[in-house]
């Protein structure tokens, strides 16, 4: 078993070197495949991460109070809101607090707000929903309170965001599956060329009593090595790219979506396993598929 | 020991081998003769399980190989050395590597391989060709490499399908001598041949096949017909 492993690896390296043209070609295509795949993976994860945080932000109803509404009146509203099943929390946000939050969200651009002479933001209630389904109803209750100037609840926006992210993720999934299949075909063609070039050798090995595994081993190892090397190369490239992107666009993303990109370390940690597993299986499947026919004839 | 019991193998309409019965004892030397298309290669392919019989039993060392699963076939072939008319050497491997392949298949250690390959090459009289590639060798030398590969694992049987078919008469006779030596060491030999004078000169057992039928089986026989 161990001996067969060493023999297979040795033969695989010899074959890869002898057919280095083909080896490079498949390395290149699988790497390209994995790169695109990685980009879609990152897109999916980030979209779903952002969707979650958007959902979180929009599970609240902002109730803006008229300036004439007193704190006591607001307290009464809060109590009756808390009594509702769909409401998990109600918070009173003063003008001041609202301004502070606003500035924080604008980050480096927050200084722009320093020019304002008076605070234009109203006092408000922030109603956190325990159940998004009850959002519309709760919002209309809020609208009917006396002393409420405006109610902001983004039901339609949330639905839009959810629909878009759902579509994006489904599309990404389809593309990922497609790419995996293409990669398997690419490897299987490479190995098929190796197998055809080695047809006589395989036949002779069978005459001297080689088991199928003895013949299969080196080619399986070849496919898996190619898959693994591609995985390592594409991981390196993606790591560098993603870090650059987070560095350059991270702040913008925060301003635009009020959320950050998923951390590089977290992404890479997951991607390493996914890519290695994927590279190995693409390589293994590619070889097995292309060898099956030859090994079965006599 | 090889025993055929009522073995039939047909390809479509033609019976390549029809109800064949034969017993080949350990240490036997058998020439298999007959016109082209008679069924000689079919006979050999059945022993190697390259093809399987339609009916009948084929016993190799007492085991019915027609019932072997695919996984048992490699083991069967390790007990049989095979030599072909066209040598079947790997052109991109040296003489040494070609012979070593048969040992790698049975997971011999590199040490054993390095010790035994030169030995067998010198038995074959080609010890100085170890690092050559096959196409730098004469036809006779190539067949010696093929025989070295066939017997390096000490198989019980050596099966040769027209091993002298591509050789001039003198070289053919040299190869014949080598095969005879291998047989004297105890290896059973089955050799398909069209070489009338070799068969007559050797005076061994001759089995003649025609149209899939075994038509003659005579010890110390002659080739017996004109091609
Ligand atoms: N794979 C095959 N498919 C169809 N017919 C075959 C096949 N192998 C052999 N035959 C037929 O079986 C008969 C015996 O062939 P073979 O054993 O090769 O003859 P020999 O080796 O004596 O010349 C011939 O008629 C040949 O055409
Ligand atoms: Mg023939």
Coordinates of N, CA and C in Angstrom, one line a residue, chain A residues 61-191:
Chain A
X61 N -38.3 49.7 13.0 CA -39.2 50.8 12.4 C -38.8 52.1 13.1
X62 N -38.5 53.1 12.3 CA -38.1 54.3 12.9 C -39.4 55.2 13.0
X63 N -39.7 55.6 14.2 CA -40.9 56.5 14.4 C -40.4 57.9 14.8
X64 N -40.5 58.8 13.9 CA -40.0 60.2 14.2 C -41.1 61.0 14.8
X65 N -40.7 61.6 15.9 CA -41.7 62.3 16.7 C -41.7 63.8 16.4
X66 N -42.9 64.4 16.5 CA -43.0 65.9 16.4 C -42.2 66.5 17.5
X67 N -41.6 67.7 17.3 CA -40.9 68.3 18.3 C -41.7 68.6 19.5
X68 N -43.0 68.8 19.3 CA -43.9 69.2 20.4 C -44.2 68.0 21.3
X69 N -43.9 66.7 20.8 CA -44.2 65.6 21.7 C -43.3 65.5 22.8
X70 N -43.8 65.3 24.0 CA -43.0 65.3 25.2 C -42.4 63.9 25.4
X71 N -41.5 63.8 26.3 CA -40.9 62.5 26.6 C -41.9 61.6 27.3
X72 N -42.8 62.2 28.1 CA -43.8 61.3 28.8 C -44.7 60.7 27.8
X73 N -45.1 61.6 26.8 CA -46.0 61.0 25.8 C -45.4 59.9 25.0
X74 N -44.1 60.1 24.8 CA -43.3 59.1 24.1 C -43.3 57.8 24.9
X75 N -43.1 57.9 26.2 CA -43.1 56.8 27.1 C -44.4 56.0 27.0
X76 N -45.5 56.7 26.9 CA -46.8 56.0 26.8 C -46.8 55.2 25.5
X77 N -46.4 55.8 24.4 CA -46.3 55.1 23.1 C -45.5 53.8 23.2
X78 N -44.3 54.0 23.9 CA -43.4 52.8 24.0 C -44.0 51.7 24.7
X79 N -44.8 52.0 25.8 CA -45.4 51.0 26.6 C -46.4 50.2 25.8
X80 N -47.2 50.9 25.0 CA -48.3 50.2 24.2 C -47.6 49.4 23.1
X81 N -46.5 49.9 22.6 CA -45.8 49.2 21.5 C -45.2 47.9 22.0
X82 N -44.6 48.0 23.2 CA -44.0 46.8 23.9 C -45.0 45.7 24.1
X83 N -46.2 46.1 24.2 CA -47.3 45.1 24.5 C -47.6 44.3 23.2
X84 N -47.1 44.7 22.1 CA -47.4 44.0 20.8 C -46.5 42.8 20.7
X85 N -47.1 41.7 20.1 CA -46.4 40.4 20.0 C -45.2 40.5 19.1
X86 N -45.3 41.3 18.0 CA -44.3 41.3 17.0 C -43.1 42.3 17.4
X87 N -43.2 42.9 18.5 CA -42.2 43.9 18.9 C -41.3 43.3 20.0
X88 N -40.0 43.3 19.8 CA -39.1 42.8 20.8 C -38.5 43.9 21.7
X89 N -38.3 45.1 21.1 CA -37.7 46.2 21.8 C -38.1 47.5 21.3
X90 N -38.2 48.5 22.2 CA -38.4 49.9 21.8 C -37.4 50.8 22.5
X91 N -36.8 51.6 21.7 CA -35.7 52.4 22.3 C -36.0 53.9 22.0
X92 N -35.8 54.7 22.9 CA -36.0 56.2 22.7 C -34.6 56.8 22.2
X93 N -34.7 57.4 21.0 CA -33.4 58.0 20.5 C -33.6 59.5 20.5
X94 N -32.8 60.2 21.3 CA -32.9 61.7 21.3 C -32.3 62.3 20.1
X95 N -32.6 63.5 19.8 CA -32.0 64.3 18.7 C -30.5 64.1 18.7
X96 N -29.9 64.3 19.9 CA -28.5 64.3 20.1 C -27.9 63.0 19.7
X97 N -28.5 62.0 20.3 CA -28.1 60.6 20.0 C -28.1 60.3 18.5
X98 N -29.2 60.7 17.9 CA -29.4 60.5 16.5 C -28.2 61.1 15.7
X99 N -27.9 62.3 16.1 CA -26.8 63.0 15.4 C -25.5 62.3 15.5
X100 N -25.2 61.8 16.8 CA -24.0 61.1 17.0 C -23.9 59.8 16.2
X101 N -25.0 59.1 16.1 CA -25.0 57.9 15.3 C -24.7 58.2 13.8
X102 N -25.4 59.3 13.4 CA -25.3 59.7 12.0 C -23.8 60.0 11.6
X103 N -23.2 60.7 12.5 CA -21.8 61.1 12.3 C -20.9 59.8 12.2
X104 N -21.2 58.9 13.1 CA -20.4 57.7 13.2 C -20.5 56.9 11.9
X105 N -21.7 56.9 11.4 CA -21.9 56.1 10.2 C -21.2 56.7 9.0
X106 N -21.1 58.0 9.0 CA -20.4 58.7 7.9 C -18.9 58.6 8.0
X107 N -18.4 58.2 9.1 CA -17.0 57.9 9.3 C -16.2 59.1 9.0
X108 N -15.2 58.9 8.1 CA -14.3 60.0 7.8 C -15.0 61.3 7.3
X109 N -16.1 61.0 6.6 CA -16.8 62.2 6.0 C -17.7 62.9 7.1
X110 N -17.7 62.4 8.3 CA -18.5 62.9 9.4 C -18.3 64.4 9.6
X111 N -17.1 64.9 9.3 CA -16.9 66.3 9.6 C -17.8 67.2 8.8
X112 N -18.3 66.7 7.7 CA -19.2 67.5 6.9 C -20.4 68.0 7.7
X113 N -20.8 67.2 8.7 CA -22.0 67.5 9.5 C -21.7 68.6 10.5
X114 N -20.4 68.8 10.8 CA -20.0 69.8 11.8 C -20.5 71.2 11.4
X115 N -20.7 71.4 10.1 CA -21.1 72.8 9.6 C -22.5 73.1 9.9
X116 N -23.3 72.2 10.3 CA -24.7 72.5 10.6 C -24.8 73.3 11.9
X117 N -25.7 74.4 11.8 CA -25.8 75.2 13.0 C -26.7 74.7 14.0
X118 N -27.8 74.0 13.5 CA -28.7 73.4 14.5 C -29.0 72.0 14.1
X119 N -29.3 71.1 15.0 CA -29.6 69.7 14.8 C -30.9 69.5 14.1
X120 N -31.0 69.1 12.8 CA -32.2 69.0 12.1 C -32.9 67.7 12.4
X121 N -32.3 66.8 13.1 CA -32.9 65.5 13.3 C -33.9 65.5 14.5
X122 N -35.0 64.8 14.3 CA -36.1 64.8 15.3 C -35.7 63.7 16.4
X123 N -36.4 63.8 17.5 CA -36.4 62.7 18.5 C -37.1 61.5 17.8
X124 N -36.8 60.3 18.2 CA -37.5 59.2 17.6 C -37.6 58.0 18.5
X125 N -38.4 57.1 18.1 CA -38.5 55.8 18.7 C -37.9 54.7 17.7
X126 N -37.1 53.8 18.2 CA -36.6 52.7 17.4 C -37.3 51.4 17.8
X127 N -38.2 51.0 17.0 CA -38.9 49.8 17.3 C -38.3 48.6 16.6
X128 N -37.8 47.6 17.4 CA -37.2 46.4 16.9 C -38.2 45.3 16.8
X129 N -38.3 44.7 15.6 CA -39.3 43.7 15.4 C -38.8 42.3 15.8
X130 N -39.6 41.5 16.4 CA -39.2 40.1 16.6 C -39.6 39.3 15.4
X131 N -40.5 39.8 14.6 CA -41.1 39.1 13.5 C -41.3 40.0 12.4
X132 N -40.6 39.9 11.3 CA -40.7 40.8 10.2 C -42.1 40.8 9.5
X133 N -42.8 39.7 9.6 CA -44.1 39.6 9.1 C -45.1 40.6 9.6
X134 N -44.9 40.9 10.9 CA -45.8 41.9 11.6 C -45.4 43.3 11.4
X135 N -44.4 43.6 10.5 CA -43.8 44.9 10.3 C -44.8 45.9 9.8
X136 N -45.5 45.5 8.8 CA -46.5 46.5 8.1 C -47.5 46.9 9.1
X137 N -48.1 46.0 9.9 CA -49.1 46.2 10.9 C -48.6 47.2 12.0
X138 N -47.5 46.9 12.5 CA -46.9 47.7 13.6 C -46.6 49.1 13.1
X139 N -46.1 49.2 11.8 CA -45.9 50.5 11.3 C -47.1 51.3 11.2
X140 N -48.3 50.7 10.8 CA -49.5 51.5 10.7 C -50.0 51.9 12.1
X141 N -49.8 51.0 13.1 CA -50.2 51.4 14.4 C -49.4 52.7 14.8
X142 N -48.1 52.7 14.5 CA -47.3 53.8 14.9 C -47.7 55.1 14.2
X143 N -48.1 54.9 12.9 CA -48.6 56.1 12.2 C -49.8 56.7 12.8
X144 N -50.6 55.9 13.5 CA -51.9 56.4 14.1 C -51.7 57.1 15.4
X145 N -50.5 57.0 16.0 CA -50.3 57.7 17.3 C -50.3 59.2 17.1
X146 N -50.8 59.9 18.1 CA -50.8 61.4 18.0 C -49.4 61.8 18.4
X147 N -48.9 62.8 17.7 CA -47.6 63.3 18.0 C -46.5 62.6 17.2
X148 N -46.9 61.8 16.2 CA -45.9 61.2 15.3 C -45.8 62.0 14.0
X149 N -44.6 62.3 13.6 CA -44.5 63.1 12.4 C -44.4 62.2 11.2
X150 N -43.6 61.2 11.3 CA -43.3 60.3 10.2 C -42.9 58.9 10.7
X151 N -43.2 57.9 9.9 CA -42.8 56.5 10.2 C -42.0 56.0 9.1
X152 N -40.8 55.5 9.4 CA -40.1 54.9 8.3 C -39.9 53.4 8.4
X153 N -40.4 52.7 7.5 CA -40.2 51.2 7.5 C -40.0 50.8 6.1
X154 N -39.0 50.0 5.9 CA -38.5 49.7 4.5 C -39.0 48.3 4.0
X155 N -40.2 48.0 4.2 CA -40.7 46.7 3.8 C -40.4 46.4 2.4
X156 N -40.8 47.2 1.4 CA -40.5 46.9 0.0 C -39.0 46.8 -0.3
X157 N -38.3 47.7 0.3 CA -36.8 47.7 0.1 C -36.2 46.4 0.6
X158 N -36.7 46.0 1.7 CA -36.1 44.7 2.3 C -36.4 43.6 1.3
X159 N -37.7 43.6 0.8 CA -38.1 42.5 -0.1 C -37.2 42.5 -1.4
X160 N -37.0 43.7 -1.8 CA -36.2 43.9 -3.0 C -34.8 43.3 -2.8
X161 N -34.2 43.8 -1.7 CA -32.8 43.3 -1.4 C -32.8 41.8 -1.3
X162 N -33.8 41.3 -0.6 CA -33.8 39.8 -0.4 C -33.9 39.1 -1.7
X163 N -34.8 39.6 -2.6 CA -35.0 39.0 -3.9 C -33.7 39.1 -4.7
X164 N -33.1 40.2 -4.7 CA -31.8 40.4 -5.5 C -30.8 39.4 -5.0
X165 N -30.6 39.4 -3.7 CA -29.5 38.5 -3.2 C -29.8 37.1 -3.4
X166 N -31.1 36.7 -3.3 CA -31.5 35.3 -3.6 C -31.2 35.0 -5.1
X167 N -31.5 35.8 -6.0 CA -31.2 35.6 -7.4 C -29.7 35.5 -7.6
X168 N -29.0 36.4 -7.0 CA -27.5 36.4 -7.2 C -26.9 35.1 -6.7
X169 N -27.4 34.6 -5.5 CA -26.8 33.4 -5.0 C -27.2 32.2 -5.8
X170 N -28.4 32.2 -6.3 CA -28.8 31.1 -7.2 C -27.9 31.1 -8.5
X171 N -27.8 32.2 -9.1 CA -27.0 32.3 -10.3 C -25.5 31.9 -10.0
X172 N -25.0 32.4 -8.9 CA -23.6 32.0 -8.5 C -23.5 30.5 -8.4
X173 N -24.5 29.9 -7.8 CA -24.5 28.4 -7.5 C -24.4 27.7 -8.9
X174 N -25.3 28.1 -9.8 CA -25.3 27.5 -11.1 C -23.9 27.6 -11.8
X175 N -23.4 28.8 -11.7 CA -22.1 29.0 -12.4 C -21.0 28.2 -11.7
X176 N -21.1 28.1 -10.4 CA -20.1 27.3 -9.7 C -20.1 25.8 -10.1
X177 N -21.4 25.3 -10.2 CA -21.5 23.9 -10.6 C -21.0 23.7 -12.0
X178 N -21.4 24.6 -12.9 CA -20.9 24.6 -14.3 C -19.4 24.5 -14.3
X179 N -18.8 25.4 -13.6 CA -17.3 25.5 -13.6 C -16.7 24.2 -13.1
X180 N -17.3 23.6 -12.1 CA -16.7 22.3 -11.5 C -16.8 21.3 -12.6
X181 N -17.9 21.2 -13.3 CA -18.0 20.2 -14.4 C -17.0 20.5 -15.5
X182 N -16.9 21.7 -15.9 CA -15.9 22.0 -16.9 C -14.5 21.6 -16.5
X183 N -14.1 21.8 -15.2 CA -12.8 21.5 -14.7 C -12.6 20.0 -14.8
X184 N -13.6 19.2 -14.4 CA -13.5 17.8 -14.5 C -13.3 17.3 -15.9
X185 N -14.0 17.9 -16.9 CA -13.8 17.6 -18.3 C -12.3 17.9 -18.7
X186 N -11.9 19.1 -18.3 CA -10.5 19.5 -18.7 C -9.5 18.5 -18.1
X187 N -9.6 18.1 -16.9 CA -8.6 17.1 -16.3 C -8.8 15.8 -17.0
X188 N -10.0 15.4 -17.3 CA -10.2 14.1 -17.8 C -9.6 14.0 -19.2
X189 N -9.7 15.2 -19.9 CA -9.0 15.2 -21.3 C -7.5 15.1 -21.2
X190 N -6.9 15.8 -20.2 CA -5.5 15.7 -20.0 C -5.1 14.3 -19.7
X191 N -5.8 13.7 -18.8 CA -5.4 12.4 -18.4 C -5.7 11.4 -19.5

